[in-house]
PDB file of C-alpha atoms in Angstrom:
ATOM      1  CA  UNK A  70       6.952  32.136  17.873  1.00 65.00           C
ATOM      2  CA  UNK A  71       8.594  30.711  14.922  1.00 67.00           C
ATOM      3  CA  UNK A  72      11.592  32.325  13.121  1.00 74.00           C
ATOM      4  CA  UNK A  73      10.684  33.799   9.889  1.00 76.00           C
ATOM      5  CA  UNK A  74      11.844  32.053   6.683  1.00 76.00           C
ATOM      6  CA  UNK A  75      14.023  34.082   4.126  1.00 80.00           C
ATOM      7  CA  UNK A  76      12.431  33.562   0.392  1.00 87.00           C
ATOM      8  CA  UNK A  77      14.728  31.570  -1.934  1.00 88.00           C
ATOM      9  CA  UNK A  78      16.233  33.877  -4.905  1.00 92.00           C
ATOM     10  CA  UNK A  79      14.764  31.630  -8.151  1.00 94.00           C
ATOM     11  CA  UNK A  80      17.691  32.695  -9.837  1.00 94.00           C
ATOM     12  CA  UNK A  81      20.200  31.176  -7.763  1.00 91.00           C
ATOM     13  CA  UNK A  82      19.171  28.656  -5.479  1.00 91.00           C
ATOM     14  CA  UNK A  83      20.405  26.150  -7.649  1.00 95.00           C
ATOM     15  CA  UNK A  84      22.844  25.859 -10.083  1.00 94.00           C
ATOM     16  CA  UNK A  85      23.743  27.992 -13.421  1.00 95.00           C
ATOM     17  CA  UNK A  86      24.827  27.294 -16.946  1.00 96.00           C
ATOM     18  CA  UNK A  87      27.475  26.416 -17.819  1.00 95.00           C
ATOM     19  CA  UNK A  88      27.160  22.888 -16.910  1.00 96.00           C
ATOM     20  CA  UNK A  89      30.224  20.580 -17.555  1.00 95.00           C
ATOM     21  CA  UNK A  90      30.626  19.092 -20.846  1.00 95.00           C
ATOM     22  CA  UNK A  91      29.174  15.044 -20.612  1.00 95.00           C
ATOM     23  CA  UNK A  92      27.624  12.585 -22.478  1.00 94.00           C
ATOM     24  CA  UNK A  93      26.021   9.024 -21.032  1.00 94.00           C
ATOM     25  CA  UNK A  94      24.324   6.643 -22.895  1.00 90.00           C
ATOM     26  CA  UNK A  95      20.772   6.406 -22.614  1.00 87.00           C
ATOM     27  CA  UNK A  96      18.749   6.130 -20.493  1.00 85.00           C
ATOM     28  CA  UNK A  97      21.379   8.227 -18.333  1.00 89.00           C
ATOM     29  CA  UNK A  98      22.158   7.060 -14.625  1.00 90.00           C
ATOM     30  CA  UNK A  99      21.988   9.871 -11.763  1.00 93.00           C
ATOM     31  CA  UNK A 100      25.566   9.050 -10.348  1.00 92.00           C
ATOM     32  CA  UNK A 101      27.295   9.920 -13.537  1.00 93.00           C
ATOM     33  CA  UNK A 102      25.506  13.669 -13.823  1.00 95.00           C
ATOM     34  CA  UNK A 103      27.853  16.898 -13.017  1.00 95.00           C
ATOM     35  CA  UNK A 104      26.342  18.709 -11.072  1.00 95.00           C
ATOM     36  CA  UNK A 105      24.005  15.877  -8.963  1.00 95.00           C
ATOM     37  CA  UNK A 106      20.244  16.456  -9.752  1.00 96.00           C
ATOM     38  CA  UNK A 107      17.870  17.454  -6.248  1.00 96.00           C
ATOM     39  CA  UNK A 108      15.045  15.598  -6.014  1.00 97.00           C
ATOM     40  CA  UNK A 109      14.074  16.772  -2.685  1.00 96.00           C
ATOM     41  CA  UNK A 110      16.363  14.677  -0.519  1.00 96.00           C
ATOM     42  CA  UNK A 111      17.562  17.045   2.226  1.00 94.00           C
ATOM     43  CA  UNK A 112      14.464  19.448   1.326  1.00 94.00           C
ATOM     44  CA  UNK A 113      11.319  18.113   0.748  1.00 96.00           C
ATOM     45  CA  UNK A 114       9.019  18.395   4.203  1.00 95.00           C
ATOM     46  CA  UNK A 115       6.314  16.620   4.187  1.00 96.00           C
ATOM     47  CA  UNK A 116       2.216  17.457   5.492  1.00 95.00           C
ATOM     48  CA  UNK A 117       0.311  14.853   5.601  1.00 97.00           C
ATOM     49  CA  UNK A 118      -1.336  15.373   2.177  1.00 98.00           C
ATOM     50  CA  UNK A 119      -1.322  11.834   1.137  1.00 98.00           C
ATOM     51  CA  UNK A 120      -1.636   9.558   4.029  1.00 98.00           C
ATOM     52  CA  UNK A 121      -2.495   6.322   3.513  1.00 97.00           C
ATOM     53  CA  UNK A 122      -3.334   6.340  -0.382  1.00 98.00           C
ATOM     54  CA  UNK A 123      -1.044   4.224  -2.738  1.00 98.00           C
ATOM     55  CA  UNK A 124       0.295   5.468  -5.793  1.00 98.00           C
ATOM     56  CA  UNK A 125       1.898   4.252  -9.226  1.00 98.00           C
ATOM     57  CA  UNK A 126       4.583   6.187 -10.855  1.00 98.00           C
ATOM     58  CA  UNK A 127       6.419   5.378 -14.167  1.00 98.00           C
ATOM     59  CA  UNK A 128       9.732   6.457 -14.751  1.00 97.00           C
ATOM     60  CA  UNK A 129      10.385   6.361 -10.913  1.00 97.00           C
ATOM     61  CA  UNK A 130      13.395   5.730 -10.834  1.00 96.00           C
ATOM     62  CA  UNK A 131      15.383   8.817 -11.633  1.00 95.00           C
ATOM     63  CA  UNK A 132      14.773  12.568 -12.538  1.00 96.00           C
ATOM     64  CA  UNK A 133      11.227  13.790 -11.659  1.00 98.00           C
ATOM     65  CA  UNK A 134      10.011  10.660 -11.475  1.00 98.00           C
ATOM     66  CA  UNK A 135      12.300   9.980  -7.962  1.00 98.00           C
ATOM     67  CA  UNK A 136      11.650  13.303  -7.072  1.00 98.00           C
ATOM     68  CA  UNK A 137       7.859  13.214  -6.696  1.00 98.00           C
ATOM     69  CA  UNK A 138       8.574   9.637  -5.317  1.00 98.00           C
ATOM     70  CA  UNK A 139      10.115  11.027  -2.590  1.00 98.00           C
ATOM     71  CA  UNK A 140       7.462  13.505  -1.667  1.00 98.00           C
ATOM     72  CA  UNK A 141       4.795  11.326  -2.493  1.00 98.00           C
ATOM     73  CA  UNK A 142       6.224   9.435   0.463  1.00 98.00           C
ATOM     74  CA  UNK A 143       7.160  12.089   2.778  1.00 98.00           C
ATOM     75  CA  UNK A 144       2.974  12.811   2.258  1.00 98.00           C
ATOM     76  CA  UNK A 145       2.031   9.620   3.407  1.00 98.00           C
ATOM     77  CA  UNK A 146       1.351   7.475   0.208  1.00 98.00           C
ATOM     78  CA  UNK A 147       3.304   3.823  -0.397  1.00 98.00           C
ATOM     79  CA  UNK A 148       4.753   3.820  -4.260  1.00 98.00           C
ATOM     80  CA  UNK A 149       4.641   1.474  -6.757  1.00 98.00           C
ATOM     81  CA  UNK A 150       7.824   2.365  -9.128  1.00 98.00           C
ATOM     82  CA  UNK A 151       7.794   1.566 -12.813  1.00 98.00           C
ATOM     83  CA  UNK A 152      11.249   1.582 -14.269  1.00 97.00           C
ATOM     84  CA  UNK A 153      12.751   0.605 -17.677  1.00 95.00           C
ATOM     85  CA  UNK A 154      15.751  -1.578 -16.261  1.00 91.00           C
ATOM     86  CA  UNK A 155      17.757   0.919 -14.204  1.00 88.00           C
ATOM     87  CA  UNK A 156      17.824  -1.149 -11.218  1.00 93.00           C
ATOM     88  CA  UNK A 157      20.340   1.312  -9.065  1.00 93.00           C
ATOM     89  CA  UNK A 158      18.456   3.849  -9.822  1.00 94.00           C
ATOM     90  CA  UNK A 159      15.632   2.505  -8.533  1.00 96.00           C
ATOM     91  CA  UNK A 160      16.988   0.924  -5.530  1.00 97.00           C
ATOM     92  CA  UNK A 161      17.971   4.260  -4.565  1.00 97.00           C
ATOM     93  CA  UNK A 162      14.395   5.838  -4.859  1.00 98.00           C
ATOM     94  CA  UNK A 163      13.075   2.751  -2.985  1.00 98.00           C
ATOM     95  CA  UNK A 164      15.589   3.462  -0.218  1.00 98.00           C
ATOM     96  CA  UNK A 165      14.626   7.191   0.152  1.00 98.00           C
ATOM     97  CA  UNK A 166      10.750   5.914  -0.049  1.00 98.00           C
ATOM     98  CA  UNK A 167      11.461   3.550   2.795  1.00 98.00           C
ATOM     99  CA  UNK A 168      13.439   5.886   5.033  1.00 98.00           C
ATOM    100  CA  UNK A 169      10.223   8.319   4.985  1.00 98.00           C
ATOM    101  CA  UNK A 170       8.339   5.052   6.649  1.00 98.00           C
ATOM    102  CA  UNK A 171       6.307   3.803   3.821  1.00 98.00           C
ATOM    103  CA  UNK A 172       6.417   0.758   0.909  1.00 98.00           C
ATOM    104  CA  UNK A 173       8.158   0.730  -2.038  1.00 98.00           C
ATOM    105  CA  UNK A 174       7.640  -1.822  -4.420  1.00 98.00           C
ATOM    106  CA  UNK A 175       9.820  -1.938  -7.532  1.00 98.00           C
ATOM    107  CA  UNK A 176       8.576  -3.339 -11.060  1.00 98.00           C
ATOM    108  CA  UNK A 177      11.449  -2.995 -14.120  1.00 98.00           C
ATOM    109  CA  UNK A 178       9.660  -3.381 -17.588  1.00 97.00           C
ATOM    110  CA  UNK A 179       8.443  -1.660 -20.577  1.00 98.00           C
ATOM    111  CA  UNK A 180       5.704   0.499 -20.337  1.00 98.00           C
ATOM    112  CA  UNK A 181       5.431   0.811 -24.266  1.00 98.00           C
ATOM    113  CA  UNK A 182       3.686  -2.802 -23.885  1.00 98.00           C
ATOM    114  CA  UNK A 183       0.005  -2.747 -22.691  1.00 98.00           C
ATOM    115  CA  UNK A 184       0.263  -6.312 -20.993  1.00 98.00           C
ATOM    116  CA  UNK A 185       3.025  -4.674 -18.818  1.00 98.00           C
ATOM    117  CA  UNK A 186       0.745  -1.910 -18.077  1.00 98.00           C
ATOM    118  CA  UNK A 187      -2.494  -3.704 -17.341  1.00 98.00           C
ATOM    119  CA  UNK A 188       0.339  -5.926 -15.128  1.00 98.00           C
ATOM    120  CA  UNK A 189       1.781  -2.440 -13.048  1.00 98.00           C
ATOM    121  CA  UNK A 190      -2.377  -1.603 -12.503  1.00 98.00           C
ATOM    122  CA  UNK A 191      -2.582  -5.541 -11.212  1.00 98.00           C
ATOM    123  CA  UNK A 192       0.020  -5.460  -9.038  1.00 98.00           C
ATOM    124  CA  UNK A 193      -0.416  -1.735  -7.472  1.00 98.00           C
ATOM    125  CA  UNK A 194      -3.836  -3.742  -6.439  1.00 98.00           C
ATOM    126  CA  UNK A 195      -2.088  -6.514  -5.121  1.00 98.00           C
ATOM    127  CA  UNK A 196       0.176  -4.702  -3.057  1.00 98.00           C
ATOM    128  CA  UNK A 197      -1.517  -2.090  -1.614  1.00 98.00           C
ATOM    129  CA  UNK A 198      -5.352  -2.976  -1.787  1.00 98.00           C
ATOM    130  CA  UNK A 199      -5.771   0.180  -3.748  1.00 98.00           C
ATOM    131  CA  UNK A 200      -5.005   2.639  -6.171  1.00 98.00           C
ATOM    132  CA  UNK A 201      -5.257   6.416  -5.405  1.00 98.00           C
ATOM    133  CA  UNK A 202      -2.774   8.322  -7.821  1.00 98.00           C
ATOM    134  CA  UNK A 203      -1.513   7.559 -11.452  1.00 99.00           C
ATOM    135  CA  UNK A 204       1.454   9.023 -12.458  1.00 98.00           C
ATOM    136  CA  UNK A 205       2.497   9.405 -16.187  1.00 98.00           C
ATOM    137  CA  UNK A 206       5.675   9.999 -16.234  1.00 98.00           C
ATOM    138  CA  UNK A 207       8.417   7.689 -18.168  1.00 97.00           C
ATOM    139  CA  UNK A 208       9.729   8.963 -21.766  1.00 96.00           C
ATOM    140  CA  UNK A 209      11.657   8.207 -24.727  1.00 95.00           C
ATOM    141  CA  UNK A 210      14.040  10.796 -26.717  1.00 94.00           C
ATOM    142  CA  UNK A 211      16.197  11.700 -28.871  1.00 94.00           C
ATOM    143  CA  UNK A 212      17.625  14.978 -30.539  1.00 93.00           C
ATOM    144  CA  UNK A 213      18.065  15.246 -34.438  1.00 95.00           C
ATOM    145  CA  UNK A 214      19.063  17.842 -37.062  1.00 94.00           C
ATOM    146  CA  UNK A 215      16.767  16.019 -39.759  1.00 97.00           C
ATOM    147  CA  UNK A 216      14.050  14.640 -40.289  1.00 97.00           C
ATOM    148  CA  UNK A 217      15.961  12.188 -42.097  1.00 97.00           C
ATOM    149  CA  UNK A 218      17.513  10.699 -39.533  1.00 97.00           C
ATOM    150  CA  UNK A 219      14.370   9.817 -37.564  1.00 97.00           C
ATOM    151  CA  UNK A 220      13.657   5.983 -38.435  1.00 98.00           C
ATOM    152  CA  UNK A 221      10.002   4.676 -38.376  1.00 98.00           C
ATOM    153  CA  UNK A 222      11.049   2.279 -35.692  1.00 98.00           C
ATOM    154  CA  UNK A 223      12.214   5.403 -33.517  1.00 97.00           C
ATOM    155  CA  UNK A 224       8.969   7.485 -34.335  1.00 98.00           C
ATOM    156  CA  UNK A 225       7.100   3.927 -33.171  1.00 98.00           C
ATOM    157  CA  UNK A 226       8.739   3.913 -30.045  1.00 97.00           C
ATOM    158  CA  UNK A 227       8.562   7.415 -29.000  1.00 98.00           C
ATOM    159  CA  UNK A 228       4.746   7.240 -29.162  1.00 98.00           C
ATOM    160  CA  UNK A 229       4.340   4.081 -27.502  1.00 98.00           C
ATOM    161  CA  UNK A 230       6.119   4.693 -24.529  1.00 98.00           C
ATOM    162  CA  UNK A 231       5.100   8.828 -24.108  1.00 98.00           C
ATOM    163  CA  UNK A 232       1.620   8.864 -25.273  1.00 98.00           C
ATOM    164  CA  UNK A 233       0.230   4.650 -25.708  1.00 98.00           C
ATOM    165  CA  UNK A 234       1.555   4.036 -22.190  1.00 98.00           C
ATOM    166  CA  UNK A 235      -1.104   7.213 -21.013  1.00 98.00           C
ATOM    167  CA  UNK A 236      -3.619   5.238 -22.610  1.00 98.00           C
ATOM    168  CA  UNK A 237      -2.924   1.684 -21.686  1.00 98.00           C
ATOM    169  CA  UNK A 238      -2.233   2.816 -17.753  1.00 98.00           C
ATOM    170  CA  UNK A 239      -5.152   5.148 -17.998  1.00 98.00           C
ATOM    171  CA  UNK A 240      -7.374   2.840 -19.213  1.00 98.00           C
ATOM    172  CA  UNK A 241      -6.579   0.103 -16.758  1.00 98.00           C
ATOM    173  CA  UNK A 242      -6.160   2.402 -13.373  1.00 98.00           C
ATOM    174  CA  UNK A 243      -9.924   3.685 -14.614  1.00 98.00           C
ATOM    175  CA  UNK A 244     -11.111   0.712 -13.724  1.00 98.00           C
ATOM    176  CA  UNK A 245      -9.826   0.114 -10.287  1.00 98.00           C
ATOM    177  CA  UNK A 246      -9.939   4.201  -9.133  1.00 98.00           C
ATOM    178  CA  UNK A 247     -12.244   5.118  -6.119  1.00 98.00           C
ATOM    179  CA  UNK A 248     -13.692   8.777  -6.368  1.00 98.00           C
ATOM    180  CA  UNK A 249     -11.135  11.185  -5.266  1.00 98.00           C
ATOM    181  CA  UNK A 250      -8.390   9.568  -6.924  1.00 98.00           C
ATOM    182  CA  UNK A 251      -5.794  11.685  -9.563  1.00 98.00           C
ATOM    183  CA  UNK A 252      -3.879  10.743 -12.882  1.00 98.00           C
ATOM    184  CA  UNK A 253      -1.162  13.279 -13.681  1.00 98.00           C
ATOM    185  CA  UNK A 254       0.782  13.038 -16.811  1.00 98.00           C
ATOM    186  CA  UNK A 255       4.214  14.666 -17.788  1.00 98.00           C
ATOM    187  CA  UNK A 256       3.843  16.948 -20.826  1.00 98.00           C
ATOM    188  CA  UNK A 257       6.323  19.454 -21.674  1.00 97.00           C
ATOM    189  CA  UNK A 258       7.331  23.063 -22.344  1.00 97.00           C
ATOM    190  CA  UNK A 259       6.924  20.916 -26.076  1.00 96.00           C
ATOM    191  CA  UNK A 260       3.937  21.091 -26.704  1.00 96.00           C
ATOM    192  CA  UNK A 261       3.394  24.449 -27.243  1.00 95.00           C
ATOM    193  CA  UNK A 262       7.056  25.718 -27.723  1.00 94.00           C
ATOM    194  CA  UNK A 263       8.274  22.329 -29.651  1.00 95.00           C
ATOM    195  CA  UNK A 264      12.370  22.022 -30.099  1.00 94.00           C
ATOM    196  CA  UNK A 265      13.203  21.038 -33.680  1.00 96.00           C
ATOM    197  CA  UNK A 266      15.496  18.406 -32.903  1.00 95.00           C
ATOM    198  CA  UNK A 267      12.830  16.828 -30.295  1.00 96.00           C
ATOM    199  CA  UNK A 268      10.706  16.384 -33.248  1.00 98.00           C
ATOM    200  CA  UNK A 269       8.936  12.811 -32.206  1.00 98.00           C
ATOM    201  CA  UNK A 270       9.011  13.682 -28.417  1.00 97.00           C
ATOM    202  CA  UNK A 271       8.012  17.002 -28.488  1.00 97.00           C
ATOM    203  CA  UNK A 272       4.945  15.658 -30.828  1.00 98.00           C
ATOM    204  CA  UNK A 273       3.904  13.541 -28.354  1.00 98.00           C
ATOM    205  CA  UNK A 274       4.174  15.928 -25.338  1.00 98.00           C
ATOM    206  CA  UNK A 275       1.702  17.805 -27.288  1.00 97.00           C
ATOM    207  CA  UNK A 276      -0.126  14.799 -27.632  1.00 98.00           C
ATOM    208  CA  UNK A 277      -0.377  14.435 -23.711  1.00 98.00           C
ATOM    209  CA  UNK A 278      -1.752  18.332 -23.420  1.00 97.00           C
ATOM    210  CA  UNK A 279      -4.562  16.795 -25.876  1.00 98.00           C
ATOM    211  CA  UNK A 280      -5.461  13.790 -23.695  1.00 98.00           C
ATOM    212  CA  UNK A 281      -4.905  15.404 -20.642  1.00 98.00           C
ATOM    213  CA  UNK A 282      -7.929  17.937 -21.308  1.00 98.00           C
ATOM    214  CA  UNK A 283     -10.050  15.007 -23.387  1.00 98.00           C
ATOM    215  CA  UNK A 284      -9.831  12.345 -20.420  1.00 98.00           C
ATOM    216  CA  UNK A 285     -10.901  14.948 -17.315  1.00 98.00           C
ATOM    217  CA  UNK A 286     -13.821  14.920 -19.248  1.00 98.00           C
ATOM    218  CA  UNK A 287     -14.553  11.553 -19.892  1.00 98.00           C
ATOM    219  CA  UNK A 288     -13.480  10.674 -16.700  1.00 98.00           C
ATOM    220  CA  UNK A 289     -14.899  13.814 -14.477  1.00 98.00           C
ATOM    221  CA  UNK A 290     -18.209  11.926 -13.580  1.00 98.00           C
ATOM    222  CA  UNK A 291     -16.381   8.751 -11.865  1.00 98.00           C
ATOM    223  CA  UNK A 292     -15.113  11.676  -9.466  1.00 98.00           C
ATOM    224  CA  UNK A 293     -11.319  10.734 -10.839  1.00 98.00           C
ATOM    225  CA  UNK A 294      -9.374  14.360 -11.816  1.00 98.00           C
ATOM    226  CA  UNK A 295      -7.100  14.106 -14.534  1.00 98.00           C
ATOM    227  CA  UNK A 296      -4.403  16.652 -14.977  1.00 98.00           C
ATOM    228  CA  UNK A 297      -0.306  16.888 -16.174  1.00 98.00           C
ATOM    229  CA  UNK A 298       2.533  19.130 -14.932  1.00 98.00           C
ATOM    230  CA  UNK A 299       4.365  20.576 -18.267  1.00 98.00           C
ATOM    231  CA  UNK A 300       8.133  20.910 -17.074  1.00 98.00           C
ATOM    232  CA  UNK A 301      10.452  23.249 -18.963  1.00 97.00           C
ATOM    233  CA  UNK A 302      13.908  22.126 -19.103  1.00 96.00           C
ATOM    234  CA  UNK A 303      14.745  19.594 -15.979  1.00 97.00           C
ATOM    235  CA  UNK A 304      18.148  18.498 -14.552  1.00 96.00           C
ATOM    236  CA  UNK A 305      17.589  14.615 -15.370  1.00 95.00           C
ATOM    237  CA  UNK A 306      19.570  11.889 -16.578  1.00 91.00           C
ATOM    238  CA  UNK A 307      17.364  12.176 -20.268  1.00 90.00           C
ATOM    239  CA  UNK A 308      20.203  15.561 -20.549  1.00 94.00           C
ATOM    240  CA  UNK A 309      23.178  14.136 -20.770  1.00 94.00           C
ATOM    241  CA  UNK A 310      21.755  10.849 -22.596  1.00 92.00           C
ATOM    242  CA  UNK A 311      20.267  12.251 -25.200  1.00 89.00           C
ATOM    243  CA  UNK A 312      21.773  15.670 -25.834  1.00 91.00           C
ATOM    244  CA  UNK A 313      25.410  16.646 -27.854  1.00 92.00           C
ATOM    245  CA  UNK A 314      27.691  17.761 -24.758  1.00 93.00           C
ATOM    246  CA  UNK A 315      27.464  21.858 -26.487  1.00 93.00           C
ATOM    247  CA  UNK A 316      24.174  21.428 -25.401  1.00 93.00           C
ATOM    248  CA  UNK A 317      24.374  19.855 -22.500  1.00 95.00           C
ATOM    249  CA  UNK A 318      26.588  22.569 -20.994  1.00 95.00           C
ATOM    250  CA  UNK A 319      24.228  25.888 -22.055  1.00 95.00           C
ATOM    251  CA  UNK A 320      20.959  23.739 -20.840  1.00 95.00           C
ATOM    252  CA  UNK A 321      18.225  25.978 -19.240  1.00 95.00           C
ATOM    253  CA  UNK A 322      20.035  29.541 -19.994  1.00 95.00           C
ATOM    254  CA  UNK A 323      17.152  30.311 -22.569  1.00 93.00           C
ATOM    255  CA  UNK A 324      14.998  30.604 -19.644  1.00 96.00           C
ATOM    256  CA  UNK A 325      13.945  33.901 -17.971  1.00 97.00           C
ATOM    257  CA  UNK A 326      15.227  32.691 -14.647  1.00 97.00           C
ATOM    258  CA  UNK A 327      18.543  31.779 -16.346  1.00 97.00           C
ATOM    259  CA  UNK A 328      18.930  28.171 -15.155  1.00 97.00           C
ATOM    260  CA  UNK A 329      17.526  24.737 -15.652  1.00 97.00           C
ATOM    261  CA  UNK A 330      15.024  23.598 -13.331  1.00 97.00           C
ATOM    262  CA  UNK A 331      15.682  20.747 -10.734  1.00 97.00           C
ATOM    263  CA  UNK A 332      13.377  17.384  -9.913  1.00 97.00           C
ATOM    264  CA  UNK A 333      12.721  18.722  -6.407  1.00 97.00           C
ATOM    265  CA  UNK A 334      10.984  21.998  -7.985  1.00 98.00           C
ATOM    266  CA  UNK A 335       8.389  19.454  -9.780  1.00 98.00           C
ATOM    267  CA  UNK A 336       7.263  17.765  -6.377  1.00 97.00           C
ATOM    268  CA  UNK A 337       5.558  20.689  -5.118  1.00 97.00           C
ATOM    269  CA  UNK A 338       2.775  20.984  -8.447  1.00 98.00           C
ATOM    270  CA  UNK A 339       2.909  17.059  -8.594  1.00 98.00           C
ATOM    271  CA  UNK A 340       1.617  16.794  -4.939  1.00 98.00           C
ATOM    272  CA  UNK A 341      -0.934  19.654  -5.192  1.00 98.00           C
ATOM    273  CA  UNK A 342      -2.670  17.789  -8.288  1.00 98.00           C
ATOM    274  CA  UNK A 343      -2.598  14.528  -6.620  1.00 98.00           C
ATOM    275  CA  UNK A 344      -4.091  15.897  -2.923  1.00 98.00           C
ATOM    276  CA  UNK A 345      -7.386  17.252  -1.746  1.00 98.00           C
ATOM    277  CA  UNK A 346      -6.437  20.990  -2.123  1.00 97.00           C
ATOM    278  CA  UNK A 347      -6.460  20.508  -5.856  1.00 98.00           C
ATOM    279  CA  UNK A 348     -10.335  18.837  -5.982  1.00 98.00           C
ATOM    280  CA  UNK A 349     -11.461  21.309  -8.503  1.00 98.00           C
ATOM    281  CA  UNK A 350      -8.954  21.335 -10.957  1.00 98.00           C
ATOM    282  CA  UNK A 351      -9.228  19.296 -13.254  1.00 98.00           C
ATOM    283  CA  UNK A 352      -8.083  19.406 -17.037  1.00 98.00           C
ATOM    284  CA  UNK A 353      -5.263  21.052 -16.235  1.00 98.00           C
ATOM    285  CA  UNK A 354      -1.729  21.696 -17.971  1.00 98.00           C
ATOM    286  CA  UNK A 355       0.269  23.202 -15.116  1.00 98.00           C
ATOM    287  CA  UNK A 356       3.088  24.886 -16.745  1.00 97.00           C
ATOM    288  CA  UNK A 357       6.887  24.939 -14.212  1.00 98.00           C
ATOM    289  CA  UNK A 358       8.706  26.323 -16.995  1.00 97.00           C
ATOM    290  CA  UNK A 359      11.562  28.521 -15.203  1.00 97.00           C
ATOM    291  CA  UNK A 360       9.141  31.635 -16.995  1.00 96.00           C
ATOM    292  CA  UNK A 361       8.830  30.785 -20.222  1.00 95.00           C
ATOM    293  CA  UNK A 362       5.540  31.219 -21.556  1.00 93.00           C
ATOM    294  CA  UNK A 363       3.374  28.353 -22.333  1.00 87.00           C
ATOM    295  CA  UNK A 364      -0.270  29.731 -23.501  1.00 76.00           C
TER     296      UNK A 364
END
């Protein structure tokens, strides 16, 4: 008989504000961040949920993007990992991927540009023979006070790599998906509960919601489910990049559970909407928000 397993306290299996005071440059690397981020490394078991399907996840280098990585893997699935240019980042997810037994191919480049995106689709193809699972996941911001200081160029760029990367990827994946198969964006606590001084990204996080609901439905009778995960306020190298250190040091505390949420407590939601368990959802915004409300 196995020994029973004592429920985590949400309120304090990980840590509380105040975080120390730091500031990185952006993008943010995850050996600089006090305290280190969990992505699932010493946690994540995996079930079999995956096996044998290949997946494609943006941003996979760091934050939630290594931390569904790693589970992905742990499930069975081999990962094709977009990244910006943070190569020991991504070396690092790649090593974790391996360890769990299965391939890890890394692709640096910029997602904002639809050649690189039909390109990732291409070479997911080439790789692995297939593509089962789409993940949506890199972003661009940046915190203001005005609108003023928000250039056009900025805007631009915020919407092409959060939102015109959906679309590009999307579009291409569509073509090459079996029935069965998943695309799962990243929207954000955002878009409904926007943050003044995310004014571009938390626009486009909204946007996401939108296209989120709009594709399942275009896309529902090819048998391919299209959902996002809407994080509240993650432990992840965008923090400390893009964020005054003041802010920085109080982040999560607005939350009901008092703390900022980790990458490892994303895996769960972004395995369940990429397996079999989740075949009739569809359309879906799943809100892991540390309890603040959403809809």
């Amino acid at each position: 008989m196995q020994e029973p397993t004592m429920p985590l306290d949400p309120t304090q299996n990980h840590p509380t504000p105040p975080q120390p005071r730091q500031q990185q440059e952006p993008p943010g690397t995850t050996p600089e961040m006090q305290p280190k981020p969990d992505h699932g490394e010493g946690s994540y078991r995996g079930s079999g949920k995956l096996n044998g399907r290949a997946a494609l996840i943006t941003g996979g280098d760091s934050g939630i993007g290594r931390a569904v990585a790693i589970a992905y893997a742990r499930e069975g699935a081999d990962i094709l990992i977009s990244y910006l240019e943070e190569d020991e980042d991504a070396e690092e997810t790649a090593r974790w991927v391996r360890e769990a037994g299965r391939r890890a191919v890394l692709v640096p480049g910029d997602v904002s540009q639809e050649a690189h995106c039909n390109g990732l689709v291409d070479r997911a193809m080439q790789e692995f023979g297939r593509l089962d699972i789409l993940i949506n996941n890199a972003a661009f911001q940046r915190t203001h006070e005005s609108i003023d200081e928000i250039s056009a160029e900025e805007w631009d760029a915020t919407f092409r790599t959060n939102i015109h990367a959906h679309f590009y990827l999307a579009k291409a994946a569509s073509k090459v998906m079996q029935p069965g198969s998943s695309i799962i964006g990243t929207s954000s606590i955002n878009a409904k509960d926007p943050s003044p001084s995310l004014l571009a990204y938390a626009t486009t996080k909204g946007a996401i919601a939108n296209f989120t609901v709009g594709l399942s439905q275009m896309l529902a009778k090819q048998g391919i489910r299209v959902n996002s995960v809407a994080p509240g306020p993650i432990w992840t190298p965008l923090i400390p990049s893009t964020m005054p250190p003041d802010k920085v040091e109080s982040f999560g505390k607005n939350t009901p559970l008092g703390r900022a949420g980790q990458p490892a407590e994303l895996a769960g939601p972004f395995v369940l909407l990429a397996s079999d368990e989740a075949s009739y959802m569809t359309g879906v915004v799943l809100p892991v928000t540390g309890g603040r409300p959403m809809w």
